[in-house]
Structure formats: structure tokens, C-alpha cells
Tab-separated table of C-alpha atoms in Angstrom:
chain	number	residue	atom	x	y	z
M	485	MET	CA	-0.021	-0.082	0.042
M	486	LEU	CA	3.132	1.836	0.533
M	487	ASP	CA	3.921	2.207	-3.309
M	488	ARG	CA	0.674	3.016	-4.068
M	489	LEU	CA	0.963	6.253	-2.022
M	490	VAL	CA	4.588	6.624	-3.215
M	491	LEU	CA	3.515	6.444	-7.101
M	492	ILE	CA	0.195	9.114	-6.294
M	493	MET	CA	2.951	11.831	-5.197
M	494	GLU	CA	5.226	10.886	-8.135
M	495	ARG	CA	2.159	11.887	-10.263
M	496	LEU	CA	1.376	15.253	-8.083
M	497	ARG	CA	4.644	16.315	-8.428
M	498	ASP	CA	4.823	15.293	-12.152
M	499	PRO	CA	6.930	18.637	-13.995
M	500	GLU	CA	4.641	17.744	-17.269
M	501	ASN	CA	0.947	16.686	-15.990
M	502	GLY	CA	1.455	16.984	-12.047
M	503	CYS	CA	-0.802	19.625	-9.918
M	504	PRO	CA	0.210	22.899	-10.161
M	505	TRP	CA	-0.082	23.274	-6.141
M	506	ASP	CA	2.157	20.114	-5.504
M	507	ARG	CA	4.849	20.861	-8.180
M	508	GLU	CA	5.620	24.322	-6.908
M	509	GLN	CA	6.291	23.092	-3.106
M	510	THR	CA	9.734	23.049	-1.691
M	511	PHE	CA	10.679	21.594	1.809
M	512	ALA	CA	10.679	24.784	3.794
M	513	SER	CA	6.559	24.973	2.262
M	514	ILE	CA	5.572	22.005	3.663
M	515	ALA	CA	7.406	21.727	6.914
M	516	PRO	CA	4.764	23.577	8.617
M	517	TYR	CA	2.336	21.092	7.638
M	518	THR	CA	3.953	18.255	8.709
M	519	ILE	CA	4.590	20.132	12.120
M	520	GLU	CA	0.216	20.208	11.963
M	521	GLU	CA	-0.494	16.775	10.696
M	522	ALA	CA	2.368	15.700	13.951
M	523	TYR	CA	-0.311	18.080	15.994
M	524	GLU	CA	-3.211	16.323	14.875
M	525	VAL	CA	-1.681	12.764	15.217
M	526	ALA	CA	-1.330	13.808	18.931
M	527	ASP	CA	-5.002	15.130	19.645
M	528	ALA	CA	-6.348	12.153	18.285
M	529	CYS	CA	-4.391	10.313	20.882
M	530	ALA	CA	-5.461	12.809	23.195
M	531	ARG	CA	-9.109	12.109	22.515
M	532	ASP	CA	-8.745	8.310	21.730
M	533	ASP	CA	-10.515	8.724	19.024
M	534	MET	CA	-9.290	6.013	17.024
M	535	ALA	CA	-11.377	6.737	13.384
M	536	ALA	CA	-9.683	10.366	13.525
M	537	LEU	CA	-5.875	8.430	14.546
M	538	LYS	CA	-6.790	6.536	11.423
M	539	ASP	CA	-6.677	9.644	9.140
M	540	GLU	CA	-4.614	11.668	10.965
M	541	LEU	CA	-1.900	8.880	10.676
M	542	GLY	CA	-2.732	8.932	7.012
M	543	ASP	CA	-1.946	12.583	6.822
M	544	LEU	CA	1.527	12.309	8.488
M	545	LEU	CA	2.354	9.497	6.508
M	546	LEU	CA	1.402	11.564	3.092
M	547	GLN	CA	4.561	14.199	4.699
M	548	VAL	CA	6.839	11.590	5.199
M	549	VAL	CA	6.575	10.434	1.043
M	550	TYR	CA	6.163	14.280	0.050
M	551	HIS	CA	9.883	14.802	1.967
M	552	SER	CA	11.277	11.837	0.643
M	553	ARG	CA	10.267	12.692	-2.902
M	554	MET	CA	11.344	16.126	-3.031
M	555	ALA	CA	14.796	14.511	-2.232
M	556	GLU	CA	14.359	11.999	-4.512
M	557	GLU	CA	14.066	14.666	-6.892
M	558	ARG	CA	17.266	16.329	-5.878
M	559	GLY	CA	19.335	13.135	-5.983
M	560	ALA	CA	19.524	12.952	-2.399
M	561	PHE	CA	17.255	9.752	-1.359
M	562	ALA	CA	14.147	8.236	-1.872
M	563	ILE	CA	11.561	6.785	0.376
M	564	GLY	CA	12.882	3.334	0.916
M	565	ASP	CA	16.079	4.727	1.608
M	566	VAL	CA	14.000	6.130	4.962
M	567	VAL	CA	12.437	3.150	5.596
M	568	THR	CA	15.842	1.325	5.573
M	569	ALA	CA	17.704	3.924	7.721
M	570	ILE	CA	14.525	3.528	10.349
M	571	CYS	CA	14.822	-0.064	10.391
M	572	ASP	CA	18.305	-0.106	10.807
M	573	LYS	CA	18.030	2.285	13.265
M	574	MET	CA	15.643	0.631	15.725
M	575	ILE	CA	17.931	-2.795	15.278
M	576	ARG	CA	21.101	-0.848	16.429
M	577	ARG	CA	19.331	0.891	19.378
M	578	HIS	CA	17.733	-2.609	20.659
M	579	PRO	CA	20.909	-5.065	20.450
M	580	HIS	CA	18.830	-6.628	23.807
M	581	VAL	CA	15.978	-7.904	21.267
M	582	PHE	CA	17.732	-8.159	17.888
M	583	GLY	CA	21.670	-9.162	19.113
M	584	ASP	CA	23.455	-11.251	21.597
M	585	GLY	CA	20.847	-9.718	24.369
M	586	ARG	CA	22.977	-7.324	25.907
M	587	SER	CA	22.792	-3.537	25.492
M	588	PRO	CA	25.542	-1.140	26.727
M	589	GLY	CA	22.913	1.550	27.422
M	590	TRP	CA	20.736	4.409	25.515
M	591	GLU	CA	23.427	6.721	26.274
M	592	ALA	CA	25.994	4.493	25.364
M	593	LEU	CA	24.168	4.075	21.816
M	594	LYS	CA	23.129	7.620	21.421
M	595	ALA	CA	27.120	8.403	21.677
M	596	GLU	CA	28.653	5.934	19.983
M	597	GLU	CA	25.553	7.137	17.027
M	598	ARG	CA	26.789	11.185	17.491
M	599	ARG	CA	30.746	9.772	17.307
M	600	GLY	CA	29.997	9.686	13.302
M	601	HIS	CA	28.625	13.069	13.383
M	602	ALA	CA	30.419	16.574	12.886
M	603	ASP	CA	28.174	17.844	16.206
M	604	ALA	CA	28.892	15.290	19.037
M	605	SER	CA	27.062	17.385	21.439
M	606	ALA	CA	25.000	15.669	24.210
M	607	LEU	CA	22.545	18.415	22.590
M	608	ALA	CA	22.855	17.833	19.547
M	609	GLY	CA	19.692	16.589	17.445
M	610	VAL	CA	17.226	18.252	19.634
M	611	ALA	CA	15.330	19.779	16.163
M	612	LEU	CA	14.888	23.879	16.616
M	613	GLY	CA	11.575	23.340	14.878
M	614	LEU	CA	10.022	21.965	18.126
M	615	PRO	CA	7.673	24.218	20.048
M	616	ALA	CA	9.616	26.059	22.851
M	617	LEU	CA	8.543	24.020	25.956
M	618	LEU	CA	8.920	21.260	24.379
M	619	ARG	CA	12.532	21.869	22.982
M	620	ALA	CA	13.555	22.878	26.581
M	621	GLU	CA	12.358	19.929	28.143
M	622	LYS	CA	14.487	17.746	25.589
M	623	LEU	CA	17.438	19.943	26.020
M	624	GLN	CA	17.098	19.629	29.864
M	625	LYS	CA	16.703	15.907	29.804
M	626	ARG	CA	19.763	15.596	27.724
M	627	ALA	CA	22.063	17.552	29.835
M	628	ALA	CA	20.402	15.949	32.801
M	629	ARG	CA	21.994	12.348	31.131
M	630	VAL	CA	25.889	13.609	31.156
M	631	GLY	CA	24.877	14.792	34.772
M	632	PHE	CA	23.955	18.296	34.278
M	633	ASP	CA	21.191	18.714	36.592
M	634	TRP	CA	19.779	19.551	40.188
M	635	PRO	CA	19.553	16.600	42.358
M	636	ASP	CA	16.037	17.442	43.195
M	637	ALA	CA	12.715	20.205	42.823
M	638	ASP	CA	14.385	22.485	45.425
M	639	GLY	CA	16.845	23.709	42.382
M	640	PRO	CA	14.630	24.898	39.999
M	641	ARG	CA	12.004	26.108	42.143
M	642	ALA	CA	14.707	29.045	43.689
M	643	LYS	CA	16.012	29.787	40.118
M	644	ILE	CA	12.570	30.617	39.680
M	645	ILE	CA	12.052	32.902	42.392
M	646	GLU	CA	15.763	34.293	40.907
M	647	GLU	CA	14.532	34.426	38.145
M	648	LEU	CA	11.183	36.548	38.628
M	649	ALA	CA	13.191	39.143	40.721
M	650	GLU	CA	15.351	39.523	37.604
M	651	VAL	CA	12.366	39.989	35.320
M	652	GLU	CA	11.434	42.809	37.887
M	653	ASP	CA	14.538	44.318	37.865
M	654	ALA	CA	14.996	44.291	34.330
M	655	PRO	CA	15.679	47.518	32.858
M	656	ASP	CA	14.580	47.883	29.453
M	657	ALA	CA	12.067	45.482	26.949
M	658	GLU	CA	15.007	43.470	26.115
M	659	ALA	CA	16.634	42.458	29.023
M	660	ARG	CA	12.922	41.879	30.221
M	661	ALA	CA	12.055	39.525	27.169
M	662	GLU	CA	15.115	37.615	27.882
M	663	GLU	CA	14.640	37.262	31.574
M	664	ILE	CA	11.120	36.036	30.998
M	665	GLY	CA	13.029	33.534	28.750
M	666	ASP	CA	14.731	32.202	31.475
M	667	LEU	CA	11.718	32.532	34.023
M	668	LEU	CA	9.839	30.057	31.557
M	669	PHE	CA	13.022	27.946	31.155
M	670	ALA	CA	13.029	27.404	34.496
M	671	VAL	CA	8.941	26.666	35.220
M	672	VAL	CA	9.761	24.091	32.375
M	673	ASN	CA	12.612	22.494	34.713
M	674	TRP	CA	10.772	22.666	37.713
M	675	ALA	CA	8.011	20.704	35.944
M	676	ARG	CA	10.388	18.047	34.803
M	677	HIS	CA	11.893	17.600	38.208
M	678	HIS	CA	8.088	16.894	39.205
M	679	HIS	CA	7.337	14.345	36.124
M	680	VAL	CA	5.136	16.557	34.295
M	681	ASP	CA	5.170	17.470	30.303
M	682	ALA	CA	5.280	21.280	30.616
M	683	GLU	CA	3.663	20.893	26.833
M	684	ALA	CA	1.163	18.457	27.665
M	685	ALA	CA	0.285	20.722	30.806
M	686	LEU	CA	-0.087	23.832	29.241
M	687	ARG	CA	-2.111	22.660	26.321
M	688	SER	CA	-4.515	21.149	28.942
M	689	ALA	CA	-4.634	24.605	30.734
M	690	ASN	CA	-4.975	26.613	27.436
M	691	ALA	CA	-8.089	24.003	27.041
M	692	LYS	CA	-9.702	24.969	30.485
M	693	PHE	CA	-9.196	28.476	29.715
M	694	GLU	CA	-11.120	28.118	26.650
M	695	ARG	CA	-13.851	25.953	28.132
M	696	ARG	CA	-14.275	28.264	31.462
M	697	PHE	CA	-13.852	31.511	29.273
M	698	ARG	CA	-16.562	29.954	26.406
M	699	SER	CA	-18.589	29.409	29.730
M	700	MET	CA	-18.623	32.878	30.493
M	701	GLU	CA	-19.793	34.146	27.492
M	702	ALA	CA	-22.982	31.248	27.748
M	703	LEU	CA	-24.144	32.692	30.767
M	704	ALA	CA	-23.389	36.797	30.196
M	705	ASP	CA	-26.152	35.628	27.486
M	706	GLY	CA	-24.285	37.811	24.479
M	707	GLY	CA	-23.165	40.382	26.688
M	708	PHE	CA	-19.882	39.292	27.662
M	709	ALA	CA	-17.980	42.033	25.910
M	710	THR	CA	-20.175	45.490	27.960
M	711	LEU	CA	-19.532	44.026	31.194
M	712	ASP	CA	-16.459	45.816	33.171
M	713	LEU	CA	-13.806	43.880	35.059
M	714	ALA	CA	-15.607	42.958	38.358
M	715	ALA	CA	-18.657	41.830	36.771
M	716	GLN	CA	-16.389	39.224	34.363
M	717	ASP	CA	-14.722	37.742	37.422
M	718	ARG	CA	-17.533	36.849	38.690
M	719	LEU	CA	-18.323	35.244	35.826
M	720	TRP	CA	-15.321	33.396	35.742
M	721	ASP	CA	-16.052	32.258	39.255
M	722	ARG	CA	-19.501	30.621	38.273
M	723	ALA	CA	-18.043	29.046	35.438
M	724	LYS	CA	-15.155	27.496	37.666
M	725	ALA	CA	-17.849	26.635	40.139
M	726	ALA	CA	-19.916	24.833	37.376
M	727	GLU	CA	-17.080	22.852	36.023
M	728	LYS	CA	-16.008	21.182	39.666
M	729	SER	CA	-19.275	20.717	40.830
M	730	PRO	CA	-21.696	20.899	37.960
M	731	VAL	CA	-25.572	22.086	38.707
M	732	SER	CA	-28.592	23.145	37.072
M	733	ALA	CA	-27.906	26.880	36.081
M	734	PRO	CA	-30.269	29.476	37.195
M	735	ASP	CA	-33.365	30.132	34.555
M	736	SER	CA	-32.431	33.913	34.110
M	737	ALA	CA	-28.906	32.482	32.556
M	738	PRO	CA	-28.282	29.928	30.158
M	739	SER	CA	-26.475	26.799	30.635
M	740	PRO	CA	-23.116	26.492	30.038
M	741	PRO	CA	-21.745	24.814	26.843
M	742	ARG	CA	-21.095	21.171	27.714
């Protein structure tokens, strides 16, 4: 079945008879779609929606085939090379399954792989295109693997307090932005020490805020924007309380959306 998808992409990219839109795409123009599709896969997983997951995995697979086709047009590699490379990597990284039953350990395996690359840093390969919170966590985990880490959560907690003070003492907007970046990095570190995925936690907080905000709008019956902040804040408290202990809303106001 993969061969069929490869042939479809080849037709779409055909210089003479292909799709004009598909022909003009480049790695740079397609990359945002690749990232978007990965997020849609993650969303389907979070909702445990198997029908959506099937569709989104197909969309993500299309992205792999798309990039591979453009690389083949350059003479760099083809989809078969991508599959071979990942198969070899999985076997190489699991000698306890595919080898003699012994493994030198994950870090030793990764170090051996980095030895063949120009960038042998422990931080090598952490993609620049990752969401900032996720990339911060990955960088911290990489550093921790070689011993550069706080021994417990007290270290990053103290760092958060330190960074808050530096934000307040920042002399100008540029310095303040830098210090807020340091503060966010410290918060990710603190979350990591509590075994909390910062990216997932913020995604959940976004969903909660959106849910409660929509409830406030429903309670205001179309007049939310005309209310002062104190009235809006009271609606927030009602939406929050209703979410924690669902009860029927008063007849005078519509029920929050479910």
C-alpha cells in the first residue's frame, strides 16, 4: 500500500502533468504542514479517537512521502532509504532484542551514533522546529543524562524565584523579554523534576481556559464584552464552580456549553 501512495505523489509532482500546487512546493513550504499533522495525530491520541487517528496518521504518512519525493528529485534519497534507515536504527538501538541479549545502555548507544557526526554534543539533534516548551524539556533531559542537572526540585524552584526578581529588575523591554525566557525555562525545569510534561500541561491549561471562557460568554448571554472586569470575574467564578461541581444553571441565564 505504501507503493501506491509513493506513485500518487510521483504523479502529483510530475513536472508536466502533475498538480500545479504540489509541483511548486518545497521542503520549507511543506514543513509547517508536517508539524501541523503531527499535532493532529497527538490530538487524536489525547481524545482516544481511533477513527480520527487513522486519518491523521495517513496525513502524517503523506508528509513523509512528500519530503522523500522532493529529496529523490534532488538525487539525495528516496522513501526506501528512509525506511531502511529507520529499520537499521531500531535494530541498532535494541541489541537486547535483535542482538546478543545485552545492551550497553541508551546513552552509550546514542554516543556511538553521535561519534559519526560533526556535532558530537549531548544536545545534538534536538530539533529547532520543536515547540519551545518541548524543546526546553528535551534540552534539559539531554543535559541531565550527562550529569548536568539539579539533584531535586528545590533547585529549579529557587531558580524560578531568582528569575522572577530579575524580570522585575530588568532595565528595559529587551532585558525583560530575555529574563522572562529564563523564567519559562526554569518553570519547565521545575515541571520536569515533578515528572510533569510542560507542553502537555500548558495544552491542558489552554483547553481549560477556553472551556471556562466559553462558559462565561454563555452565562452573559451575548453581553460579555459590555461587562466591566469585576462582573466578568464573577462570571469566571461561576463557570469555574459549575465545572468543579456541575449543577443546573439558574433560569435567568443559559447553561454553560457542555
